[in-house]
Amino acid sequence: MDIKRAKEEVKNTVKAYLMKDGSGGYIMPAARQRPVLLIGAPGIGKTQIMEQIARELRIGLVAYTITHHTRQSAVGLPFIKEEEFNGKKYSVTEYTMSEIIASVYSKTRDSGLKEGILFIDEINCVSETLAPTMLQFLQYKTFGNRKVPDGWIIVAAGNPPEYNKSVHEFDMVTLDRVRKIEVDAKYDVWREYARENRIDNAILSYLELRPQNFYKAEADVDGIQFVTARGWEDLSCLVKVYKELQVPVDEEIIYEFIQHKEIAKDVAAYFDLYKKYQDDYGIKDILSGNVTPSVYKRIYKASFDERLSVVNLLISGLDVFFDKVFLYHFIADRWFSFLKSFKEEMDRDSAYTELYKKMYKNYENTYEEERKAGFYTKQQEECYTKLLEMIRKNQPYSQDTAESFEEAKSGFVKWREELEKLENETGAALENAFDFMEGAFKNGQEMVVFVTELTLDSKAAAYLSENKCERYLKYNEELMAGTKKAQILSMLEKDEIYGKEHVREF
């Protein structure tokens, strides 16, 4: 199955294992909670989906790569202790607490989370001395004589033998005690993740044209050549930073991540073309409504590869608008909720300044606890940092009820005005993009790609759910059919990405 389906399977498994009965005990006994074993090629996102599941279920995550451990380091060095049986004393060899089990207890202590996922990566690539311990771990959920705490679900991952010479095959006895899920690398599934996490648009544009180069592992006389999803994502991170530093990314740098010589060379050539398209077509001018006749003249004669690259450049330009609107909405929603709670508490406490300080401190503490627990992405952490700064800056000082609340909400009112301005600017850029798309492509395949990209981007879909765009709806209706259309309508009906109430109150 693909990684998206695997994520859902693991998530449902964790939810089932953690379900409790009326007395607070787990419905499924620990002995029947089979560990999940994910088997798939390297770099397809097995670790990332564990992080996503833990955030979404708001549970802990302890992740370990086991390959560097020996039996002694995994279960601890043995020591001699005395035990008394039937009145006689005996020397007994015992192991110290496993570093891995201790990490689970540490996570619980530091985060307050009593439930979570213990994720062991590359479990079938351990040393010969540790292999029996890993089998015991999967079968009995123990390291040596130390048990995995109740409420912590074991998920393990490994590579197929064709990708790793160190792989040890599990026997039938072990496999009969796990839930084995085989995971395939599929570009169309990874693409959704890539769009959501803003993988560099030049990379996505290249892969749209060359999806067959997304994942490869080939052996020749020079050794193995490979391309993985992890390689594309890591390259994307470097490209973004190098752009800020104005450092060029050439074929040699690309090969450090995309370790397939022909593909690295092809990517480097496309990067050069992509930059040329960006300069020649003037994407910022298109989005501001200033398109010169020469641009249309060129696009009419362009190859399909060039046309598709221009569409992706337009999407990349619009992403800047959608991302900023999302950030402003994210902060506005939570700021609104804080002010609403403050207003309600003002009826019960007349020391408004101290009340505000207290509520702010509680809000800050709650955020810090959840951040340490790993409940937020990097982008969400950045949003919360800005939100806390804005709440802190707008502390009221008046003891008059009306004036105090006006002081508290003054910054929010300005923020909301900026948000409305941003939404209008985004709407104008989107309309200008549609003007260009209609003038250049009418309702051809390029328009299908453009509308589909808008739909698959959650931040674009969130914007479109609150800001009506007639042409988007028109082309959605005309160009999309069957499951694609159903998917679009489903995404547009969702309100969980950001709410609406703050626009009208206060």
Short mmCIF file of C-alpha atoms in Angstrom, two decimals:
data_model
loop_
_atom_site.label_atom_id
_atom_site.label_comp_id
_atom_site.label_asym_id
_atom_site.label_seq_id
_atom_site.Cartn_x
_atom_site.Cartn_y
_atom_site.Cartn_z
CA MET A 1 0.00 0.00 0.00
CA ASP A 2 1.08 3.63 -0.36
CA ILE A 3 2.41 5.72 2.55
CA LYS A 4 -0.86 7.67 2.91
CA ARG A 5 -2.89 4.49 3.36
CA ALA A 6 -0.20 3.11 5.70
CA LYS A 7 -0.52 6.23 7.85
CA GLU A 8 -4.27 5.71 8.16
CA GLU A 9 -3.77 2.04 9.05
CA VAL A 10 -1.24 2.88 11.78
CA LYS A 11 -3.38 5.74 13.09
CA ASN A 12 -6.47 3.54 13.31
CA THR A 13 -4.43 0.81 15.00
CA VAL A 14 -3.14 3.22 17.65
CA LYS A 15 -6.66 4.57 18.27
CA ALA A 16 -8.00 1.01 18.62
CA TYR A 17 -5.23 -0.07 21.00
CA LEU A 18 -5.76 3.02 23.20
CA MET A 19 -9.55 2.71 23.36
CA LYS A 20 -10.77 2.21 26.94
CA ASP A 21 -13.78 0.58 28.56
CA GLY A 22 -16.04 2.09 31.22
CA SER A 23 -13.59 1.27 34.00
CA GLY A 24 -10.65 3.00 32.27
CA GLY A 25 -8.87 -0.16 31.15
CA TYR A 26 -7.79 -0.83 27.59
CA ILE A 27 -10.40 -2.80 25.64
CA MET A 28 -7.74 -4.74 23.73
CA PRO A 29 -5.42 -6.57 26.15
CA ALA A 30 -1.71 -5.91 25.69
CA ALA A 31 -1.13 -9.51 24.57
CA ARG A 32 -3.45 -8.93 21.58
CA GLN A 33 -1.97 -5.56 20.63
CA ARG A 34 0.25 -6.71 17.80
CA PRO A 35 3.13 -4.33 17.04
CA VAL A 36 2.95 -2.76 13.59
CA LEU A 37 5.84 -3.60 11.27
CA LEU A 38 6.27 -1.26 8.29
CA ILE A 39 8.42 -2.69 5.51
CA GLY A 40 9.36 -0.30 2.73
CA ALA A 41 12.19 1.20 0.74
CA PRO A 42 14.42 3.78 2.47
CA GLY A 43 13.42 7.44 2.49
CA ILE A 44 9.71 7.12 1.69
CA GLY A 45 8.51 8.88 4.84
CA LYS A 46 7.99 6.19 7.49
CA THR A 47 9.37 8.39 10.28
CA GLN A 48 7.43 11.46 9.12
CA ILE A 49 4.08 9.69 9.34
CA MET A 50 4.86 8.68 12.93
CA GLU A 51 5.41 12.35 13.78
CA GLN A 52 2.17 13.31 12.04
CA ILE A 53 0.16 10.61 13.84
CA ALA A 54 1.53 11.61 17.25
CA ARG A 55 0.64 15.27 16.62
CA GLU A 56 -2.83 14.47 15.31
CA LEU A 57 -3.68 12.12 18.20
CA ARG A 58 -1.86 14.36 20.71
CA ILE A 59 0.17 11.51 22.15
CA GLY A 60 3.89 11.06 22.75
CA LEU A 61 6.50 9.77 20.33
CA VAL A 62 9.85 8.16 21.12
CA ALA A 63 11.80 7.31 17.96
CA TYR A 64 14.95 5.19 17.79
CA THR A 65 17.18 3.91 15.02
CA ILE A 66 18.43 0.64 16.42
CA THR A 67 21.30 -0.22 14.05
CA HIS A 68 24.10 1.24 16.19
CA HIS A 69 23.09 -0.77 19.28
CA THR A 70 24.52 -4.05 20.54
CA ARG A 71 22.70 -6.30 22.97
CA GLN A 72 24.58 -4.74 25.88
CA SER A 73 23.79 -1.16 24.89
CA ALA A 74 20.14 -1.95 24.15
CA VAL A 75 19.24 -3.79 27.34
CA GLY A 76 22.04 -2.53 29.59
CA LEU A 77 25.12 -4.14 31.09
CA PRO A 78 24.45 -7.03 33.50
CA PHE A 79 25.13 -6.80 37.22
CA ILE A 80 24.93 -9.27 40.11
CA LYS A 81 22.27 -8.87 42.77
CA GLU A 82 21.22 -11.10 45.65
CA GLU A 83 17.76 -12.69 45.85
CA GLU A 84 16.31 -14.85 48.61
CA PHE A 85 14.24 -17.93 47.77
CA ASN A 86 12.91 -20.33 50.42
CA GLY A 87 15.21 -18.83 53.00
CA LYS A 88 18.36 -19.19 50.91
CA LYS A 89 20.30 -16.38 49.22
CA TYR A 90 21.29 -16.68 45.55
CA SER A 91 23.34 -14.51 43.19
CA VAL A 92 21.22 -13.46 40.20
CA THR A 93 22.40 -11.78 37.00
CA GLU A 94 20.17 -8.85 36.04
CA TYR A 95 20.30 -6.15 33.37
CA THR A 96 19.87 -2.43 34.03
CA MET A 97 16.93 -0.58 32.54
CA SER A 98 17.12 -0.31 28.78
CA GLU A 99 18.03 3.10 27.41
CA ILE A 100 15.05 2.77 25.06
CA ILE A 101 12.55 1.91 27.80
CA ALA A 102 14.02 4.66 29.96
CA SER A 103 13.39 7.12 27.12
CA VAL A 104 9.69 6.28 27.22
CA TYR A 105 9.55 7.01 30.95
CA SER A 106 11.53 10.23 30.39
CA LYS A 107 9.06 11.34 27.71
CA THR A 108 6.17 10.71 30.09
CA ARG A 109 7.93 12.61 32.88
CA ASP A 110 8.88 15.60 30.72
CA SER A 111 5.66 15.93 28.70
CA GLY A 112 3.04 14.50 31.05
CA LEU A 113 1.91 12.15 28.24
CA LYS A 114 1.17 8.66 29.51
CA GLU A 115 0.36 7.24 26.06
CA GLY A 116 2.32 7.27 22.85
CA ILE A 117 4.17 5.48 20.08
CA LEU A 118 7.54 3.76 20.54
CA PHE A 119 8.96 3.77 17.02
CA ILE A 120 11.98 1.58 16.24
CA ASP A 121 13.48 2.19 12.78
CA GLU A 122 15.59 -0.27 10.74
CA ILE A 123 14.63 -3.05 13.11
CA ASN A 124 15.57 -5.81 10.67
CA CYS A 125 19.09 -4.41 10.21
CA VAL A 126 20.37 -4.94 13.75
CA SER A 127 23.59 -6.74 14.64
CA GLU A 128 23.59 -10.51 15.04
CA THR A 129 23.97 -10.17 18.81
CA LEU A 130 20.86 -7.99 19.09
CA ALA A 131 18.60 -9.93 16.70
CA PRO A 132 17.20 -12.26 19.41
CA THR A 133 16.47 -9.24 21.62
CA MET A 134 14.51 -7.60 18.78
CA LEU A 135 12.49 -10.76 18.26
CA GLN A 136 11.71 -10.81 21.98
CA PHE A 137 10.77 -7.13 21.79
CA LEU A 138 8.26 -7.70 18.98
CA GLN A 139 6.82 -10.84 20.50
CA TYR A 140 6.61 -9.90 24.17
CA LYS A 141 7.04 -6.06 24.22
CA THR A 142 10.06 -6.28 26.53
CA PHE A 143 13.75 -5.39 26.41
CA GLY A 144 15.51 -7.96 28.56
CA ASN A 145 13.29 -8.04 31.65
CA ARG A 146 11.97 -4.49 31.16
CA LYS A 147 8.45 -4.14 29.78
CA VAL A 148 7.22 -1.38 27.50
CA PRO A 149 4.81 0.68 29.67
CA ASP A 150 1.08 0.22 29.12
CA GLY A 151 -0.36 2.83 26.76
CA TRP A 152 2.73 2.86 24.54
CA ILE A 153 2.19 1.24 21.15
CA ILE A 154 5.11 -0.38 19.33
CA VAL A 155 5.61 0.51 15.67
CA ALA A 156 8.72 -0.79 13.92
CA ALA A 157 10.08 -0.18 10.44
CA GLY A 158 12.51 -1.98 8.20
CA ASN A 159 13.84 -2.15 4.66
CA PRO A 160 13.38 -4.97 2.15
CA PRO A 161 16.58 -7.04 1.63
CA GLU A 162 17.16 -5.67 -1.89
CA TYR A 163 17.89 -2.23 -0.38
CA ASN A 164 20.09 -3.24 2.54
CA LYS A 165 22.68 -6.01 2.83
CA SER A 166 22.32 -6.00 6.63
CA VAL A 167 18.69 -7.13 6.60
CA HIS A 168 17.80 -10.22 8.65
CA GLU A 169 14.60 -11.95 7.60
CA PHE A 170 12.05 -12.49 10.37
CA ASP A 171 10.84 -16.03 10.85
CA MET A 172 7.19 -17.12 10.76
CA VAL A 173 6.92 -17.18 14.57
CA THR A 174 7.79 -13.49 14.73
CA LEU A 175 5.72 -12.43 11.72
CA ASP A 176 2.72 -14.22 13.25
CA ARG A 177 2.89 -11.76 16.16
CA VAL A 178 3.03 -8.46 14.23
CA ARG A 179 0.89 -6.52 11.79
CA LYS A 180 3.09 -6.40 8.71
CA ILE A 181 2.38 -3.53 6.31
CA GLU A 182 4.33 -3.31 3.05
CA VAL A 183 4.71 0.28 1.87
CA ASP A 184 5.33 1.39 -1.73
CA ALA A 185 6.83 4.67 -2.98
CA LYS A 186 4.23 6.53 -5.11
CA TYR A 187 4.78 10.03 -6.43
CA ASP A 188 1.12 11.09 -6.58
CA VAL A 189 0.75 10.34 -2.84
CA TRP A 190 4.03 12.02 -1.83
CA ARG A 191 3.04 14.99 -3.98
CA GLU A 192 0.18 15.88 -1.62
CA TYR A 193 2.61 15.92 1.32
CA ALA A 194 5.12 17.91 -0.74
CA ARG A 195 2.58 20.59 -1.67
CA GLU A 196 1.42 20.88 1.94
CA ASN A 197 4.99 21.23 3.21
CA ARG A 198 6.08 23.64 0.46
CA ILE A 199 8.73 21.51 -1.21
CA ASP A 200 10.57 23.82 -3.62
CA ASN A 201 8.37 24.44 -6.62
CA ALA A 202 11.16 23.84 -9.14
CA ILE A 203 11.47 20.30 -7.77
CA LEU A 204 7.71 19.71 -7.92
CA SER A 205 7.57 21.13 -11.43
CA TYR A 206 10.38 18.80 -12.51
CA LEU A 207 8.66 15.77 -10.99
CA GLU A 208 5.38 16.66 -12.69
CA LEU A 209 7.23 16.32 -15.98
CA ARG A 210 9.37 13.34 -14.91
CA PRO A 211 7.34 11.37 -12.31
CA GLN A 212 9.27 8.23 -13.25
CA ASN A 213 12.36 9.81 -11.63
CA PHE A 214 10.74 10.26 -8.23
CA TYR A 215 12.10 7.03 -6.74
CA LYS A 216 14.79 4.76 -8.18
CA ALA A 217 17.30 2.21 -6.97
CA GLU A 218 19.54 0.74 -9.65
CA ALA A 219 22.74 -1.28 -9.43
CA ASP A 220 25.42 -1.14 -12.12
CA VAL A 221 29.18 -1.66 -12.42
CA ASP A 222 29.80 1.55 -10.47
CA GLY A 223 27.58 0.47 -7.58
CA ILE A 224 24.06 1.45 -6.60
CA GLN A 225 22.46 4.66 -7.89
CA PHE A 226 19.34 5.85 -6.14
CA VAL A 227 16.76 8.60 -5.70
CA THR A 228 14.46 8.76 -2.65
CA ALA A 229 11.68 10.97 -1.33
CA ARG A 230 13.98 11.96 1.53
CA GLY A 231 16.56 13.10 -1.02
CA TRP A 232 14.07 15.41 -2.75
CA GLU A 233 12.91 16.91 0.54
CA ASP A 234 16.44 17.48 1.86
CA LEU A 235 17.48 19.02 -1.48
CA SER A 236 14.46 21.33 -1.27
CA CYS A 237 15.54 22.60 2.16
CA LEU A 238 19.04 23.33 0.87
CA VAL A 239 17.75 25.06 -2.28
CA LYS A 240 15.60 27.44 -0.22
CA VAL A 241 18.50 28.42 2.05
CA TYR A 242 20.94 28.75 -0.88
CA LYS A 243 18.48 31.12 -2.57
CA GLU A 244 18.62 33.35 0.49
CA LEU A 245 22.42 33.17 0.43
CA GLN A 246 22.45 33.66 -3.37
CA VAL A 247 24.51 30.49 -3.75
CA PRO A 248 23.93 28.60 -7.03
CA VAL A 249 22.81 24.96 -6.93
CA ASP A 250 24.66 23.04 -9.63
CA GLU A 251 24.78 19.42 -10.76
CA GLU A 252 27.44 18.41 -8.22
CA ILE A 253 25.40 19.75 -5.31
CA ILE A 254 22.23 18.09 -6.61
CA TYR A 255 24.10 14.76 -6.91
CA GLU A 256 24.87 14.93 -3.17
CA PHE A 257 21.13 14.38 -2.60
CA ILE A 258 19.91 12.80 -5.84
CA GLN A 259 22.51 10.06 -6.10
CA HIS A 260 21.75 9.04 -9.65
CA LYS A 261 24.10 10.73 -12.15
CA GLU A 262 21.72 10.95 -15.11
CA ILE A 263 18.81 12.25 -13.02
CA ALA A 264 21.01 14.74 -11.15
CA LYS A 265 22.24 16.07 -14.51
CA ASP A 266 18.65 16.30 -15.79
CA VAL A 267 17.50 18.13 -12.65
CA ALA A 268 20.35 20.64 -12.91
CA ALA A 269 19.43 21.38 -16.54
CA TYR A 270 15.78 21.82 -15.60
CA PHE A 271 16.65 24.16 -12.70
CA ASP A 272 18.43 26.42 -15.19
CA LEU A 273 15.42 26.38 -17.52
CA TYR A 274 13.01 26.99 -14.64
CA LYS A 275 14.93 30.08 -13.52
CA LYS A 276 14.97 31.32 -17.12
CA TYR A 277 11.19 30.87 -17.39
CA GLN A 278 10.77 32.76 -14.13
CA ASP A 279 12.79 35.70 -15.46
CA ASP A 280 11.39 35.65 -19.00
CA TYR A 281 7.71 35.40 -18.12
CA GLY A 282 7.74 37.83 -15.20
CA ILE A 283 5.42 35.96 -12.81
CA LYS A 284 5.11 38.95 -10.46
CA ASP A 285 3.94 41.08 -13.41
CA ILE A 286 1.36 38.45 -14.36
CA LEU A 287 -0.04 38.34 -10.81
CA SER A 288 -0.21 42.13 -10.68
CA GLY A 289 -2.09 42.22 -13.99
CA ASN A 290 0.75 43.65 -16.11
CA VAL A 291 1.22 41.10 -18.89
CA THR A 292 2.99 42.23 -22.04
CA PRO A 293 1.94 40.95 -25.51
CA SER A 294 5.37 39.35 -25.92
CA VAL A 295 4.61 36.98 -23.06
CA TYR A 296 1.50 35.67 -24.81
CA LYS A 297 3.42 35.44 -28.08
CA ARG A 298 6.04 33.26 -26.43
CA ILE A 299 3.61 31.00 -24.54
CA TYR A 300 1.66 30.24 -27.75
CA LYS A 301 4.84 28.81 -29.30
CA ALA A 302 6.10 27.07 -26.15
CA SER A 303 6.40 23.31 -25.69
CA PHE A 304 4.12 21.54 -23.23
CA ASP A 305 7.01 21.22 -20.75
CA GLU A 306 7.53 24.99 -20.83
CA ARG A 307 3.80 25.66 -20.49
CA LEU A 308 3.51 23.34 -17.51
CA SER A 309 6.53 25.00 -15.90
CA VAL A 310 4.87 28.40 -16.25
CA VAL A 311 1.69 27.06 -14.61
CA ASN A 312 3.77 25.80 -11.69
CA LEU A 313 5.51 29.17 -11.45
CA LEU A 314 2.09 30.84 -11.21
CA ILE A 315 1.07 28.44 -8.44
CA SER A 316 4.34 29.15 -6.62
CA GLY A 317 3.65 32.88 -6.84
CA LEU A 318 0.13 32.45 -5.51
CA ASP A 319 1.43 30.26 -2.66
CA VAL A 320 3.13 33.33 -1.18
CA PHE A 321 -0.28 35.00 -0.89
CA PHE A 322 -2.06 31.90 0.42
CA ASP A 323 0.63 31.26 3.05
CA LYS A 324 0.41 34.81 4.39
CA VAL A 325 -3.39 34.73 4.55
CA PHE A 326 -3.19 31.41 6.37
CA LEU A 327 -0.73 32.82 8.93
CA TYR A 328 -2.95 35.86 9.57
CA HIS A 329 -6.05 33.66 9.88
CA PHE A 330 -4.30 31.24 12.23
CA ILE A 331 -3.34 34.08 14.56
CA ALA A 332 -6.70 35.91 14.22
CA ASP A 333 -8.70 32.82 15.18
CA ARG A 334 -6.72 32.17 18.34
CA TRP A 335 -6.47 35.83 19.28
CA PHE A 336 -10.24 36.11 18.92
CA SER A 337 -10.76 33.11 21.23
CA PHE A 338 -8.43 34.64 23.83
CA LEU A 339 -10.27 37.98 23.75
CA LYS A 340 -13.63 36.24 23.96
CA SER A 341 -12.50 34.38 27.09
CA PHE A 342 -11.11 37.63 28.55
CA LYS A 343 -14.41 39.39 27.99
CA GLU A 344 -16.31 36.60 29.73
CA GLU A 345 -13.92 36.64 32.72
CA MET A 346 -14.28 40.43 33.09
CA ASP A 347 -17.78 39.84 34.49
CA ARG A 348 -16.24 37.87 37.38
CA ASP A 349 -13.04 39.81 38.08
CA SER A 350 -12.73 43.60 38.06
CA ALA A 351 -8.91 43.74 38.32
CA TYR A 352 -8.66 43.74 34.53
CA THR A 353 -4.92 44.30 34.13
CA GLU A 354 -4.00 41.50 36.51
CA LEU A 355 -6.68 39.26 35.01
CA TYR A 356 -5.25 39.78 31.52
CA LYS A 357 -1.69 39.06 32.73
CA LYS A 358 -2.85 35.88 34.46
CA MET A 359 -4.76 34.66 31.40
CA TYR A 360 -1.81 35.43 29.15
CA LYS A 361 0.56 33.49 31.43
CA ASN A 362 -1.76 30.49 31.51
CA TYR A 363 -2.04 30.61 27.71
CA GLU A 364 1.73 30.83 27.33
CA ASN A 365 2.30 27.93 29.77
CA THR A 366 -0.22 25.73 27.97
CA TYR A 367 1.45 26.44 24.65
CA GLU A 368 4.91 25.64 26.05
CA GLU A 369 3.72 22.33 27.49
CA GLU A 370 2.15 21.33 24.17
CA ARG A 371 5.17 22.50 22.20
CA LYS A 372 7.50 20.37 24.34
CA ALA A 373 5.13 17.44 23.84
CA GLY A 374 5.66 17.82 20.07
CA PHE A 375 2.10 18.81 19.16
CA TYR A 376 3.07 21.61 16.75
CA THR A 377 4.84 21.86 13.43
CA LYS A 378 7.63 24.39 12.96
CA GLN A 379 5.25 26.72 11.11
CA GLN A 380 2.68 26.51 13.91
CA GLU A 381 5.38 27.31 16.47
CA GLU A 382 6.27 30.43 14.47
CA CYS A 383 2.60 31.44 14.40
CA TYR A 384 2.21 30.96 18.15
CA THR A 385 5.37 32.97 18.83
CA LYS A 386 3.86 35.89 16.88
CA LEU A 387 0.46 35.42 18.54
CA LEU A 388 1.93 35.52 22.06
CA GLU A 389 3.88 38.64 21.15
CA MET A 390 0.72 40.39 19.92
CA ILE A 391 -1.35 39.39 22.97
CA ARG A 392 1.41 40.58 25.29
CA LYS A 393 1.73 43.94 23.50
CA ASN A 394 -2.00 44.65 23.83
CA GLN A 395 -2.29 44.35 27.60
CA PRO A 396 -4.98 46.79 28.92
CA TYR A 397 -4.30 49.30 31.73
CA SER A 398 -7.66 51.01 32.22
CA GLN A 399 -9.92 49.81 35.06
CA ASP A 400 -13.05 50.92 33.21
CA THR A 401 -14.75 47.86 31.71
CA ALA A 402 -15.42 49.29 28.26
CA GLU A 403 -12.09 51.10 27.95
CA SER A 404 -10.12 48.10 29.19
CA PHE A 405 -11.63 45.79 26.59
CA GLU A 406 -11.12 48.41 23.86
CA GLU A 407 -7.43 48.55 24.78
CA ALA A 408 -7.17 44.77 24.74
CA LYS A 409 -8.79 44.41 21.33
CA SER A 410 -7.23 47.43 19.58
CA GLY A 411 -4.35 45.41 18.14
CA PHE A 412 -6.73 42.65 17.07
CA VAL A 413 -8.89 45.12 15.13
CA LYS A 414 -5.83 46.32 13.21
CA TRP A 415 -4.75 42.73 12.60
CA ARG A 416 -8.16 41.87 11.21
CA GLU A 417 -8.06 44.90 8.91
CA GLU A 418 -4.69 43.72 7.62
CA LEU A 419 -6.16 40.27 7.08
CA GLU A 420 -9.02 41.67 5.01
CA LYS A 421 -6.54 43.70 2.97
CA LEU A 422 -4.45 40.56 2.40
CA GLU A 423 -7.51 38.58 1.31
CA ASN A 424 -8.37 41.29 -1.21
CA GLU A 425 -4.79 41.35 -2.56
CA THR A 426 -4.84 37.55 -2.82
CA GLY A 427 -8.17 37.67 -4.65
CA ALA A 428 -6.79 40.21 -7.12
CA ALA A 429 -3.68 38.09 -7.76
CA LEU A 430 -5.85 35.02 -8.30
CA GLU A 431 -8.08 36.87 -10.77
CA ASN A 432 -5.01 38.11 -12.65
CA ALA A 433 -3.69 34.54 -12.76
CA PHE A 434 -7.00 33.36 -14.27
CA ASP A 435 -6.86 36.22 -16.80
CA PHE A 436 -3.47 34.99 -17.94
CA MET A 437 -4.50 31.32 -17.93
CA GLU A 438 -7.57 32.07 -20.09
CA GLY A 439 -5.57 34.22 -22.48
CA ALA A 440 -2.78 31.66 -22.78
CA PHE A 441 -4.50 28.28 -22.55
CA LYS A 442 -8.30 28.78 -22.55
CA ASN A 443 -9.66 25.52 -21.04
CA GLY A 444 -6.85 23.18 -22.09
CA GLN A 445 -4.88 20.69 -20.04
CA GLU A 446 -2.89 23.52 -18.47
CA MET A 447 -6.08 24.90 -16.93
CA VAL A 448 -6.90 21.46 -15.51
CA VAL A 449 -3.46 21.37 -13.88
CA PHE A 450 -3.90 24.90 -12.51
CA VAL A 451 -7.31 24.23 -10.97
CA THR A 452 -6.20 20.86 -9.59
CA GLU A 453 -3.15 22.43 -7.92
CA LEU A 454 -5.35 25.05 -6.26
CA THR A 455 -7.57 22.28 -4.94
CA LEU A 456 -4.82 20.03 -3.61
CA ASP A 457 -3.23 22.90 -1.67
CA SER A 458 -5.01 23.03 1.71
CA LYS A 459 -4.18 26.72 2.21
CA ALA A 460 -5.51 27.65 -1.22
CA ALA A 461 -8.62 25.53 -0.57
CA ALA A 462 -9.08 27.27 2.79
CA TYR A 463 -8.90 30.68 1.12
CA LEU A 464 -11.38 29.63 -1.59
CA SER A 465 -13.81 28.28 1.01
CA GLU A 466 -14.16 31.79 2.47
CA ASN A 467 -13.53 33.95 -0.59
CA LYS A 468 -15.64 33.10 -3.59
CA CYS A 469 -13.86 32.94 -6.93
CA GLU A 470 -16.40 32.52 -9.73
CA ARG A 471 -13.87 31.37 -12.29
CA TYR A 472 -12.41 28.76 -10.00
CA LEU A 473 -15.89 27.35 -9.45
CA LYS A 474 -16.64 27.59 -13.18
CA TYR A 475 -13.55 25.66 -14.27
CA ASN A 476 -13.94 23.28 -11.38
CA GLU A 477 -17.40 22.43 -12.70
CA GLU A 478 -16.37 22.25 -16.35
CA LEU A 479 -13.00 20.54 -16.14
CA MET A 480 -13.25 18.24 -13.14
CA ALA A 481 -15.30 15.07 -13.11
CA GLY A 482 -15.96 12.00 -11.01
CA THR A 483 -13.73 11.52 -8.01
CA LYS A 484 -11.67 14.66 -8.66
CA LYS A 485 -14.77 16.82 -8.49
CA ALA A 486 -15.99 15.06 -5.35
CA GLN A 487 -12.58 15.60 -3.76
CA ILE A 488 -12.66 19.32 -4.55
CA LEU A 489 -16.14 19.80 -3.13
CA SER A 490 -15.23 17.84 -0.01
CA MET A 491 -12.15 19.98 0.63
CA LEU A 492 -14.02 23.24 0.09
CA GLU A 493 -16.71 22.21 2.57
CA LYS A 494 -14.16 21.75 5.36
CA ASP A 495 -13.94 24.57 7.90
CA GLU A 496 -11.34 23.06 10.21
CA ILE A 497 -8.40 24.76 8.52
CA TYR A 498 -9.54 28.08 9.92
CA GLY A 499 -12.83 29.42 11.26
CA LYS A 500 -15.06 32.32 10.33
CA GLU A 501 -16.54 33.73 13.52
CA HIS A 502 -13.87 36.34 14.26
CA VAL A 503 -14.75 38.27 11.09
CA ARG A 504 -18.12 39.37 12.37
CA GLU A 505 -17.85 39.72 16.17
CA PHE A 506 -16.52 42.57 18.33
#
